[in-house]
PDB file of C-alpha atoms in Angstrom:
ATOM      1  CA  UNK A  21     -79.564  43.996 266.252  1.00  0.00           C
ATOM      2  CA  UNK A  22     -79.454  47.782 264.772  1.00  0.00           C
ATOM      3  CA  UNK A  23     -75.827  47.903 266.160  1.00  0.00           C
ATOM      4  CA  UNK A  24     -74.869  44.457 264.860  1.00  0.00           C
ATOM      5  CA  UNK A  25     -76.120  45.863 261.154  1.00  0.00           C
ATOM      6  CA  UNK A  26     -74.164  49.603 262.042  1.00  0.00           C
ATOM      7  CA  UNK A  27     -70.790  46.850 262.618  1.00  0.00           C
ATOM      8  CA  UNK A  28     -71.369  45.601 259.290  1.00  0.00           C
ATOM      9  CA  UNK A  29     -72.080  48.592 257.448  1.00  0.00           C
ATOM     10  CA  UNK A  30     -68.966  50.290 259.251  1.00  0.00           C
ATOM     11  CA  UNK A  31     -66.631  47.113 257.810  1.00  0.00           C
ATOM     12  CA  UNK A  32     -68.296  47.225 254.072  1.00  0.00           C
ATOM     13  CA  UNK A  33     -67.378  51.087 253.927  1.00  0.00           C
ATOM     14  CA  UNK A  34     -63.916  50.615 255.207  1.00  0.00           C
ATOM     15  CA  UNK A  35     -63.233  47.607 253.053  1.00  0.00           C
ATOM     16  CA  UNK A  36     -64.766  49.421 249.944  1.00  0.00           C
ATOM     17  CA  UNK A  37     -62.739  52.220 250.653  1.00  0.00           C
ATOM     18  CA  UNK A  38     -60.148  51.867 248.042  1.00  0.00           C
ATOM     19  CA  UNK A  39     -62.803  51.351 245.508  1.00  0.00           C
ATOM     20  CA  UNK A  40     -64.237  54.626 246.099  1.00  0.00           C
ATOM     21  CA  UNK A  41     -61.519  56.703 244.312  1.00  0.00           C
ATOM     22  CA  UNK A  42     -63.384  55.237 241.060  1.00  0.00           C
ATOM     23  CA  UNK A  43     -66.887  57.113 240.674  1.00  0.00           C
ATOM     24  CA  UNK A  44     -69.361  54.958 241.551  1.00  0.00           C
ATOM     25  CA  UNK A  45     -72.786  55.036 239.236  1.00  0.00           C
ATOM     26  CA  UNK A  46     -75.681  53.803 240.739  1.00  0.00           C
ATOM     27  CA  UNK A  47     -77.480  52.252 237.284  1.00  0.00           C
ATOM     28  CA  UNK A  48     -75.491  50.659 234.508  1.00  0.00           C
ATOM     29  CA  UNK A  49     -74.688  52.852 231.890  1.00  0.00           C
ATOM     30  CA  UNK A  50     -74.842  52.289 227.862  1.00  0.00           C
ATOM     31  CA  UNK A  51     -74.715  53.709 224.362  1.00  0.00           C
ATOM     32  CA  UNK A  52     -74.412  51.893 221.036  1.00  0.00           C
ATOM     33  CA  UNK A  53     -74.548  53.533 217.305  1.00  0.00           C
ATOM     34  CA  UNK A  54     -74.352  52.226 213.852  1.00  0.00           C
ATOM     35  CA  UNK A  55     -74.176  53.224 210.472  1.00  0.00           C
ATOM     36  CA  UNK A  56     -73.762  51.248 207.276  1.00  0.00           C
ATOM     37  CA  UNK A  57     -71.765  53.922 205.118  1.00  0.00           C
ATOM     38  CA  UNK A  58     -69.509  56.642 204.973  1.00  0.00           C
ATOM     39  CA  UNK A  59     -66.923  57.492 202.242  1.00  0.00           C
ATOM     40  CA  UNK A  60     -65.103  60.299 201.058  1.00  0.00           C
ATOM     41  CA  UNK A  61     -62.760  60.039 198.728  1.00  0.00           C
ATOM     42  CA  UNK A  62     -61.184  62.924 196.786  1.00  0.00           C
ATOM     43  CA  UNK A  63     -58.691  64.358 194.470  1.00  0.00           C
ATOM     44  CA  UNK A  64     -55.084  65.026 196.415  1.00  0.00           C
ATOM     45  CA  UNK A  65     -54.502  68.235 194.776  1.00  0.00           C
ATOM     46  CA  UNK A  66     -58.215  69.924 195.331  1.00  0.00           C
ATOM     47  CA  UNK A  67     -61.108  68.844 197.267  1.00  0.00           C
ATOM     48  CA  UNK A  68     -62.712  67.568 193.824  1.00  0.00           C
ATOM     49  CA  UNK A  69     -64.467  64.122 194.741  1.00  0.00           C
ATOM     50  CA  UNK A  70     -67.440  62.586 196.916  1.00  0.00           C
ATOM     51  CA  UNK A  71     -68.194  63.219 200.397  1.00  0.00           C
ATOM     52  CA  UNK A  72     -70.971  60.654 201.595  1.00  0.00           C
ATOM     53  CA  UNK A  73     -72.368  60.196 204.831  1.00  0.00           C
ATOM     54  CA  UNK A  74     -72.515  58.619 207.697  1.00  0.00           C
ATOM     55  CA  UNK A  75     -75.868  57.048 205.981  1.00  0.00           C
ATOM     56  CA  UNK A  76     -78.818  55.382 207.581  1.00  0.00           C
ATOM     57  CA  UNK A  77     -77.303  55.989 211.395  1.00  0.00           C
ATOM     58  CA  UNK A  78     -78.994  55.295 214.564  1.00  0.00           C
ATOM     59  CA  UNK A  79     -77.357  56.200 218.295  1.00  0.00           C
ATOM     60  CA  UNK A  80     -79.295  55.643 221.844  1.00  0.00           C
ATOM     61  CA  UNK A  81     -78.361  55.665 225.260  1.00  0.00           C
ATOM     62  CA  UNK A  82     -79.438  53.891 228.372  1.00  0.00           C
ATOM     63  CA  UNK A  83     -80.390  53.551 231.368  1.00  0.00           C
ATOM     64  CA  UNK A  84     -83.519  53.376 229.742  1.00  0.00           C
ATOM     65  CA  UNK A  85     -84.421  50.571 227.291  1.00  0.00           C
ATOM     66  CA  UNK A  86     -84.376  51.711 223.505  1.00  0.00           C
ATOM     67  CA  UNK A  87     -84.699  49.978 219.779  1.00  0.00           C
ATOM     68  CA  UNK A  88     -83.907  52.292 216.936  1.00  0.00           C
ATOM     69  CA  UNK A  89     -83.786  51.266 213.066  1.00  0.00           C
ATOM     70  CA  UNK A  90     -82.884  53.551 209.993  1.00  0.00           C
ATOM     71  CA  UNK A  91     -83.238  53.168 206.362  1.00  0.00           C
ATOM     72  CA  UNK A  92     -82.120  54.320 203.754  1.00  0.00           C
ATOM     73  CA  UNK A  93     -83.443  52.725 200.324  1.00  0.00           C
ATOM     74  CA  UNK A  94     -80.154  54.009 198.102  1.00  0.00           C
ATOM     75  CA  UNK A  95     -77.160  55.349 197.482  1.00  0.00           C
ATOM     76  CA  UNK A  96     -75.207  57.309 194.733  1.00  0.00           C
ATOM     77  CA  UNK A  97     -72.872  59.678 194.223  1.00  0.00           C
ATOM     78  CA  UNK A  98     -70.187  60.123 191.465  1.00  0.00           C
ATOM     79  CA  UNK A  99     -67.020  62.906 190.600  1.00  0.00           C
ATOM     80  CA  UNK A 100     -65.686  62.392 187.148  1.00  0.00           C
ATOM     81  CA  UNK A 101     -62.341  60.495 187.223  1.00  0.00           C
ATOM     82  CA  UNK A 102     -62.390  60.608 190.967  1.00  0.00           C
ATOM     83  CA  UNK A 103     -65.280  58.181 192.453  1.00  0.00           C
ATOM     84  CA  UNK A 104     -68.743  56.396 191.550  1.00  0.00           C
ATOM     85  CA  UNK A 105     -70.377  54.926 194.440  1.00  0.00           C
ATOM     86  CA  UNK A 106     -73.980  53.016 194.704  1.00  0.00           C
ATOM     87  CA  UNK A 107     -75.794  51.303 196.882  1.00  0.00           C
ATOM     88  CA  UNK A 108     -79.319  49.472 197.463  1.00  0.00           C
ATOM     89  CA  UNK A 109     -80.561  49.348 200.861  1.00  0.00           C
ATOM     90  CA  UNK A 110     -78.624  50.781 203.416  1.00  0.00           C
ATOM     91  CA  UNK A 111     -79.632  49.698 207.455  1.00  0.00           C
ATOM     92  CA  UNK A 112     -78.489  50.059 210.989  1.00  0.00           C
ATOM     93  CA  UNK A 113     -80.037  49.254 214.622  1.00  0.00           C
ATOM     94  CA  UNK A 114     -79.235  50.354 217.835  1.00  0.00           C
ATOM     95  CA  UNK A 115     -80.937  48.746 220.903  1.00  0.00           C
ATOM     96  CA  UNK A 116     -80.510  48.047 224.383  1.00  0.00           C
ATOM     97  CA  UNK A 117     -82.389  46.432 227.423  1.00  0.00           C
ATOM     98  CA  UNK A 118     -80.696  48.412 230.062  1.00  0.00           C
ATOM     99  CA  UNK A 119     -83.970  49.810 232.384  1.00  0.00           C
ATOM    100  CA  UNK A 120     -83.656  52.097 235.412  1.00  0.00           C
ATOM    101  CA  UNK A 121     -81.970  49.518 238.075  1.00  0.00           C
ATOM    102  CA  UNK A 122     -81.355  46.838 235.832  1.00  0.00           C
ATOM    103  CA  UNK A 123     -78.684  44.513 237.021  1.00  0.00           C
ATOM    104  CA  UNK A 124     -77.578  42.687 233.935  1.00  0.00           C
ATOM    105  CA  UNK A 125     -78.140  43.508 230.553  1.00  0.00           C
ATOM    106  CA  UNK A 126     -76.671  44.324 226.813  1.00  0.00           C
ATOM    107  CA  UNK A 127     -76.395  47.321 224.601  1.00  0.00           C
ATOM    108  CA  UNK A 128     -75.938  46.534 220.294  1.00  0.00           C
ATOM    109  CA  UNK A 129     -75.111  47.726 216.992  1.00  0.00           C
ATOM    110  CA  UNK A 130     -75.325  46.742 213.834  1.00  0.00           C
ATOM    111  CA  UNK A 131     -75.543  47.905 210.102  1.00  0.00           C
ATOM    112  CA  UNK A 132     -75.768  47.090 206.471  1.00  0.00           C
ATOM    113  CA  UNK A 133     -74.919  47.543 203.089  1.00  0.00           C
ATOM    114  CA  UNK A 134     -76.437  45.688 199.925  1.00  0.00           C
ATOM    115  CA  UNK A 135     -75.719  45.821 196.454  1.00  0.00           C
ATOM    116  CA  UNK A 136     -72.102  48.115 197.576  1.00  0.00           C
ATOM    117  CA  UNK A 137     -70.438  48.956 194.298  1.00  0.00           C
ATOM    118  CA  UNK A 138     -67.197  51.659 194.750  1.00  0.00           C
ATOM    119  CA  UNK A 139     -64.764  52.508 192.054  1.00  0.00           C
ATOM    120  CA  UNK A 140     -62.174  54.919 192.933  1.00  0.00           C
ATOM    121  CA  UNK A 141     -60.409  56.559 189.926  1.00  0.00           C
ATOM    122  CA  UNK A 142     -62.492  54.935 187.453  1.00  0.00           C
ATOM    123  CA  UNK A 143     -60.495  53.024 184.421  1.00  0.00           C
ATOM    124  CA  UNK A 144     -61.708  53.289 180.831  1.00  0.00           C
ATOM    125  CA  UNK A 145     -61.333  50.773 178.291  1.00  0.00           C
ATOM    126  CA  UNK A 146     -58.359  48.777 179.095  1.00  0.00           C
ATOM    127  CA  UNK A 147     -57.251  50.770 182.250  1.00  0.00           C
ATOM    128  CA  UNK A 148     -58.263  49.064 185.313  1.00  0.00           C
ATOM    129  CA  UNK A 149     -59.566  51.126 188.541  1.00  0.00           C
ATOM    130  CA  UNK A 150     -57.769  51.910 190.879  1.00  0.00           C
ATOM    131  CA  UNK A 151     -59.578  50.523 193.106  1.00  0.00           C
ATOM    132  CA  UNK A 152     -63.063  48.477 192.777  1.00  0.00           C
ATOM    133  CA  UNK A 153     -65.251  46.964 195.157  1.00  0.00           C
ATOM    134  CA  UNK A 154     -68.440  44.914 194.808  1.00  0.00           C
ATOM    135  CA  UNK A 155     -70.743  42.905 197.219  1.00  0.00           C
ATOM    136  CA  UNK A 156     -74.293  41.835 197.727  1.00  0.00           C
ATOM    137  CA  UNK A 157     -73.909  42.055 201.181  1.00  0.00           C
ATOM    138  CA  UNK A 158     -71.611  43.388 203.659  1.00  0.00           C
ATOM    139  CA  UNK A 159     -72.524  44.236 207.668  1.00  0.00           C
ATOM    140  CA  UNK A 160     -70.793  44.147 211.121  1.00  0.00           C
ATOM    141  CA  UNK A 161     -72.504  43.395 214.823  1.00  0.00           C
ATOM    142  CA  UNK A 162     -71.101  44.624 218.210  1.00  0.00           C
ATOM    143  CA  UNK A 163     -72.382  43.685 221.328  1.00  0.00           C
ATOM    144  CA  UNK A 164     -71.362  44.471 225.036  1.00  0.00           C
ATOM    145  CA  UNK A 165     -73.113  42.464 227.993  1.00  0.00           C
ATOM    146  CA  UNK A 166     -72.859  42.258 231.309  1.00  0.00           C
ATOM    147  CA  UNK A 167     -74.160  38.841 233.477  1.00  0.00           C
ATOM    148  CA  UNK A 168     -74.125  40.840 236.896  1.00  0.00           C
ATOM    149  CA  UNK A 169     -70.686  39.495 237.599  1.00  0.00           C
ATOM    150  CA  UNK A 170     -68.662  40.187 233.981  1.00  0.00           C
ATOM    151  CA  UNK A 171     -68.321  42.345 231.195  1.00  0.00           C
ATOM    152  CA  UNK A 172     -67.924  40.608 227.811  1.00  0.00           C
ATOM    153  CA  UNK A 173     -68.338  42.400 224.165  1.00  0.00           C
ATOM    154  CA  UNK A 174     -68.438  39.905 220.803  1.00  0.00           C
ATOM    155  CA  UNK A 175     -68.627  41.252 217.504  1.00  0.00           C
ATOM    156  CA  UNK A 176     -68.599  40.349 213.900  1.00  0.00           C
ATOM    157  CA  UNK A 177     -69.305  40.470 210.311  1.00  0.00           C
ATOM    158  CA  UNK A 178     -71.357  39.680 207.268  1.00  0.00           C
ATOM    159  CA  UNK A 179     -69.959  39.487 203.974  1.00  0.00           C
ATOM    160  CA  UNK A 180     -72.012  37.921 200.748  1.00  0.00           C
ATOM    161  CA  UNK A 181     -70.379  37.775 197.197  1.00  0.00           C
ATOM    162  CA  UNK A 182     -67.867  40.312 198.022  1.00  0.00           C
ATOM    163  CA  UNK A 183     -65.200  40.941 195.353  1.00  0.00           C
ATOM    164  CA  UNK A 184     -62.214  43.318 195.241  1.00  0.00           C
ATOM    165  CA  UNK A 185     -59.640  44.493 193.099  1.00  0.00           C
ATOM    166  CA  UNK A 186     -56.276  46.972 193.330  1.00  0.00           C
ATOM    167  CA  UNK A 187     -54.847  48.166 189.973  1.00  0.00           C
ATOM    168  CA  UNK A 188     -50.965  46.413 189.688  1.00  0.00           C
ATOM    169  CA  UNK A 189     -52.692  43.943 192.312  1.00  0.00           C
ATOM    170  CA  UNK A 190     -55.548  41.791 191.040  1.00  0.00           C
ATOM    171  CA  UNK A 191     -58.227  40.499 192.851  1.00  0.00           C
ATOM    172  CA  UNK A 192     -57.886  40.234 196.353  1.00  0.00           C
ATOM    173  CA  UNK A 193     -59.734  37.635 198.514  1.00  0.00           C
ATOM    174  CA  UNK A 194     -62.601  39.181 200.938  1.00  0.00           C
ATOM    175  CA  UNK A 195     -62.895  36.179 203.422  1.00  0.00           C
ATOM    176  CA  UNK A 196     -66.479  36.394 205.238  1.00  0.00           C
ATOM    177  CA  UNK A 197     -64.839  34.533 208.405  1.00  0.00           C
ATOM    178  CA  UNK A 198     -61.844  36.625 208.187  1.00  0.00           C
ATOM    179  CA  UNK A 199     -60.470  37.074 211.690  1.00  0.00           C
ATOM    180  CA  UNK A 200     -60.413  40.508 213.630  1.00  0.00           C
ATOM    181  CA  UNK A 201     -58.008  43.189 212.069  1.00  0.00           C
ATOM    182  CA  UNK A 202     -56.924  41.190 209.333  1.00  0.00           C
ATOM    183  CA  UNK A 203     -55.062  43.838 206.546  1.00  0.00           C
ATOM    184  CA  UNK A 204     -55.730  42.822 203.288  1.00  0.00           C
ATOM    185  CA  UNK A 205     -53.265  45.252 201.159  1.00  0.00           C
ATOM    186  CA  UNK A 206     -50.868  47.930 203.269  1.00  0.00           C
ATOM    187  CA  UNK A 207     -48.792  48.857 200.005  1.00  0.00           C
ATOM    188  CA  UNK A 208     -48.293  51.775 197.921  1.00  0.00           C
ATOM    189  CA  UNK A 209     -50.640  54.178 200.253  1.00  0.00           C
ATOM    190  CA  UNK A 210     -53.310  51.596 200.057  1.00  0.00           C
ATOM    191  CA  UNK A 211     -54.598  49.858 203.141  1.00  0.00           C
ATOM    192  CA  UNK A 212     -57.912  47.853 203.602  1.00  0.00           C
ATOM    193  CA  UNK A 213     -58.838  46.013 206.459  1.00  0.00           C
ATOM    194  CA  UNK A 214     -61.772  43.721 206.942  1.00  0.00           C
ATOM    195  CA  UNK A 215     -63.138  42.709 210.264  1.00  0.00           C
ATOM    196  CA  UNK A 216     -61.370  45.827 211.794  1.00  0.00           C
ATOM    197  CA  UNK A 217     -62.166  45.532 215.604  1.00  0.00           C
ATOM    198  CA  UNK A 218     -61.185  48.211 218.464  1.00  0.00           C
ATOM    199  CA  UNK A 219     -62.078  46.681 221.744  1.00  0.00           C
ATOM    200  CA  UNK A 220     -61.727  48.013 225.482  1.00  0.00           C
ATOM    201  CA  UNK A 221     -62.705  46.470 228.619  1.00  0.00           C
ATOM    202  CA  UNK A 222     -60.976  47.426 231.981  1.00  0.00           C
ATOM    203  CA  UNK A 223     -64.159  45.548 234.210  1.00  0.00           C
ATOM    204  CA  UNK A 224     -65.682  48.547 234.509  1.00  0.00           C
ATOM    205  CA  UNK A 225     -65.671  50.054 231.092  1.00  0.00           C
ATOM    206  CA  UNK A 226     -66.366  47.598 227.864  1.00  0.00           C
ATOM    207  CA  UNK A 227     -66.429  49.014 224.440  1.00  0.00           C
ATOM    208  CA  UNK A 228     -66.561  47.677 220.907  1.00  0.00           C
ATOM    209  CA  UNK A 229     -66.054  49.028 217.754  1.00  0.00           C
ATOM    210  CA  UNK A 230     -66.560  47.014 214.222  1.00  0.00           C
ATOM    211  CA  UNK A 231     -66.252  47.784 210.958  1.00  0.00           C
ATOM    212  CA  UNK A 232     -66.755  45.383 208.279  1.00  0.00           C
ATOM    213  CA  UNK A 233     -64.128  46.890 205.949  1.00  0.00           C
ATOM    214  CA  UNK A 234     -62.327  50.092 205.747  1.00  0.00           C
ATOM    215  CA  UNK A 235     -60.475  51.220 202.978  1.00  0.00           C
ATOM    216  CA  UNK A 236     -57.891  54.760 203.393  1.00  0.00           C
ATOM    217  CA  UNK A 237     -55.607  55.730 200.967  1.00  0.00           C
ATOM    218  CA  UNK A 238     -53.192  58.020 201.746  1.00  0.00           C
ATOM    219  CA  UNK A 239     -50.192  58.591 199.647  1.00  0.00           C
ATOM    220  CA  UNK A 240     -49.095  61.019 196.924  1.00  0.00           C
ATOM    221  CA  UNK A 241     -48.333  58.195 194.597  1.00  0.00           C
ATOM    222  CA  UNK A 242     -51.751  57.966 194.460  1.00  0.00           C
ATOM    223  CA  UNK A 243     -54.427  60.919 192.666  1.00  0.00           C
ATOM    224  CA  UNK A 244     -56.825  60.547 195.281  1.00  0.00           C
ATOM    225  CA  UNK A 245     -56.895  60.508 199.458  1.00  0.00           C
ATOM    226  CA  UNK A 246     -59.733  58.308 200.771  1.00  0.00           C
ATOM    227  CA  UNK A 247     -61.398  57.261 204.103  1.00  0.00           C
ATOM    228  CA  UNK A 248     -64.490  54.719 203.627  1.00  0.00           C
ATOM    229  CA  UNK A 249     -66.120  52.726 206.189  1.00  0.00           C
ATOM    230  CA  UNK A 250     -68.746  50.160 205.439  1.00  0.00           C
ATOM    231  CA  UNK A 251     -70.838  48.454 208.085  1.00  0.00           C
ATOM    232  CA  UNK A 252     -69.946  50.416 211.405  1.00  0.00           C
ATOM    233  CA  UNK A 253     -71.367  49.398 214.311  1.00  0.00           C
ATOM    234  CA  UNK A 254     -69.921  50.507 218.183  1.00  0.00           C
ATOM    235  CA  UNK A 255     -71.863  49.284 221.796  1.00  0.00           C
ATOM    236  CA  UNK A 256     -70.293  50.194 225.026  1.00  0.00           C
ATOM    237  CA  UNK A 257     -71.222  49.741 229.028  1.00  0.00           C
ATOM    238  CA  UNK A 258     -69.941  51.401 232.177  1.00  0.00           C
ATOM    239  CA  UNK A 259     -71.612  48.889 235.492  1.00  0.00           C
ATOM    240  CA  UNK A 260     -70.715  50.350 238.810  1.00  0.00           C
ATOM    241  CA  UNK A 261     -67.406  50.159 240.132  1.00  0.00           C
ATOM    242  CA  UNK A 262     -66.791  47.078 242.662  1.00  0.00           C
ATOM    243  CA  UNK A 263     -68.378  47.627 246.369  1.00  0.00           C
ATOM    244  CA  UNK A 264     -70.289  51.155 244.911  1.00  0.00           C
ATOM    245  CA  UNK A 265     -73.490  49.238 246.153  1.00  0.00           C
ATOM    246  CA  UNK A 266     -71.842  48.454 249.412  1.00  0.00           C
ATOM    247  CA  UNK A 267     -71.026  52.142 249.573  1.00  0.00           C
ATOM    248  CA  UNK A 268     -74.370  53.176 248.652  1.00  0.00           C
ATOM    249  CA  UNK A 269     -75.968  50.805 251.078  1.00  0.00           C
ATOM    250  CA  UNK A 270     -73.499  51.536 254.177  1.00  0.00           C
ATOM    251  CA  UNK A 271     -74.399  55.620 253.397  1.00  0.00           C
ATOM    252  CA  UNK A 272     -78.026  54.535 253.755  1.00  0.00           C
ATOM    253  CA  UNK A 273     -77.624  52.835 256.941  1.00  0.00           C
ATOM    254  CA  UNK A 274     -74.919  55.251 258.267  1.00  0.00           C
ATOM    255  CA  UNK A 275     -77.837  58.264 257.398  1.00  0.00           C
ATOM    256  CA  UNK A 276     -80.587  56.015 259.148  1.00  0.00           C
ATOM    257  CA  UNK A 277     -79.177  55.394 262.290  1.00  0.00           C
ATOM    258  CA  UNK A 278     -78.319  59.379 262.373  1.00  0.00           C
ATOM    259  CA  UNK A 279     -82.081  59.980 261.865  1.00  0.00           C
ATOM    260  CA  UNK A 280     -82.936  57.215 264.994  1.00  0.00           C
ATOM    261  CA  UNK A 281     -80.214  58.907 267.002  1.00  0.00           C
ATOM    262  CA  UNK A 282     -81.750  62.227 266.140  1.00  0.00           C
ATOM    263  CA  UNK A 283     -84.995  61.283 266.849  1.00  0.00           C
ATOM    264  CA  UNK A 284     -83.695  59.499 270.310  1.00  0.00           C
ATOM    265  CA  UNK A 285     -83.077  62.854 271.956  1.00  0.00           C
TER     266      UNK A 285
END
């Protein structure tokens, strides 16, 4: 019987060989982060503008099961002719069940933004801004899971009473089920994308960035340069490479018989 088990642990090495070449991890690995705002936005010729964030972020890792919130109650920050930005309550959450050992599981991200209000280059009386945009409610989600066979990530976002507007554009339509990636304006220096999604997954590796919309302006046409991110939310997983727990087992039995043997003489 012992050599009949040796046989088999001798085959699931060799066949597992190939597979070895990837590093094998003996517990499923994880991370996820959020945060629900960061924007800077500033003056092309000078540094003159608002630098805010990331706000209300939360990061864990696993193995090791974690739940984190943050909160912040508010937001606000203005430059003259540049920026005005406020917020109300500002949220993220990062949590995972992955224990020690665990053989299926999940890590998750998500944040939130209420009562958003951004103005870049502020109009006065008849001049519009630049750029406005307004909304009770915007978020993203990102999830990565694994069944014990398959790797899957799904993500989203959340969008209440959103409304946005590009000087020499109009209003522009925020859809809440707007698909992954969709560009709303790439014109002029100005693009803003909503549901922006950056997904990997190789069967080992899954990862899964969201963020509900993010607006960069980059163009000397333009007085200002901006970067803002709202709702940002990122999970990914790493299980062990295919056959590492045949490996693991077959160097078990391999070191076993080796202590019988040595204990035979």
């Amino acid at each position: 019987m012992a050599t009949s088990k040796l046989f088999r642990g001798m085959f699931c090495a060799i066949a597992t060989a190939g597979a070895a070449a990837v590093p094998a991890t003996a517990d499923i690995v994880g991370a996820s982060n959020g945060h629900a705002l960061s924007a800077d936005v500033h003056l092309v010729a000078s540094l003159v503008g608002i630098g805010v964030g990331p706000l209300a972020g939360t990061a864990g890792s696993a193995p090791g099961s974690y739940g984190l919130t943050n909160t912040v109650l508010a937001a606000n920050a203005m430059a003259p002719g540049v920026a005005i930005l406020s917020t109300g309550v500002l949220a993220s959450n990062s949590d995972s069940n992955l224990s020690f050992g665990a053989l299926n599981g999940h890590t998750h991200a998500d944040a939130t933004v209420d009562d958003l209000l951004l103005r870049v280059v502020p109009g006065v009386l008849f001049i519009p801004d630049l750029l406005r945009l307004e909304a009770v409610t915007i978020g993203s989600h990102s999830t990565v899971s694994f069944d014990g066979s398959n790797l899957a990530s799904l993500g989203g976002i959340v969008i209440e009473d959103a409304m946005l507007s590009v000087s020499g554009i109009g209003s522009i339509l925020v859809d809440a089920n707007a698909a992954p990636n969709t560009v709303l304006l790439d014109a002029l220096g100005i693009r803003i994308v909503l549901n922006e999604q950056i997904a990997y997954n190789d069967g080992i590796t899954a990862s899964l960035e969201v963020n509900a919309i993010r607006i960069t302006i980059d163009s000397p046409l333009q007085l200002v340069a901006a970067d803002v991110v709202v709702g940002h939310s990122f999970s990914t997983m790493t299980v062990p490479a295919p056959g590492a727990a045949c490996l693991l087992s077959a160097a078990g039995l391999f070191g076993s018989r080796r202590r019988r043997n040595v204990r035979g003489r």
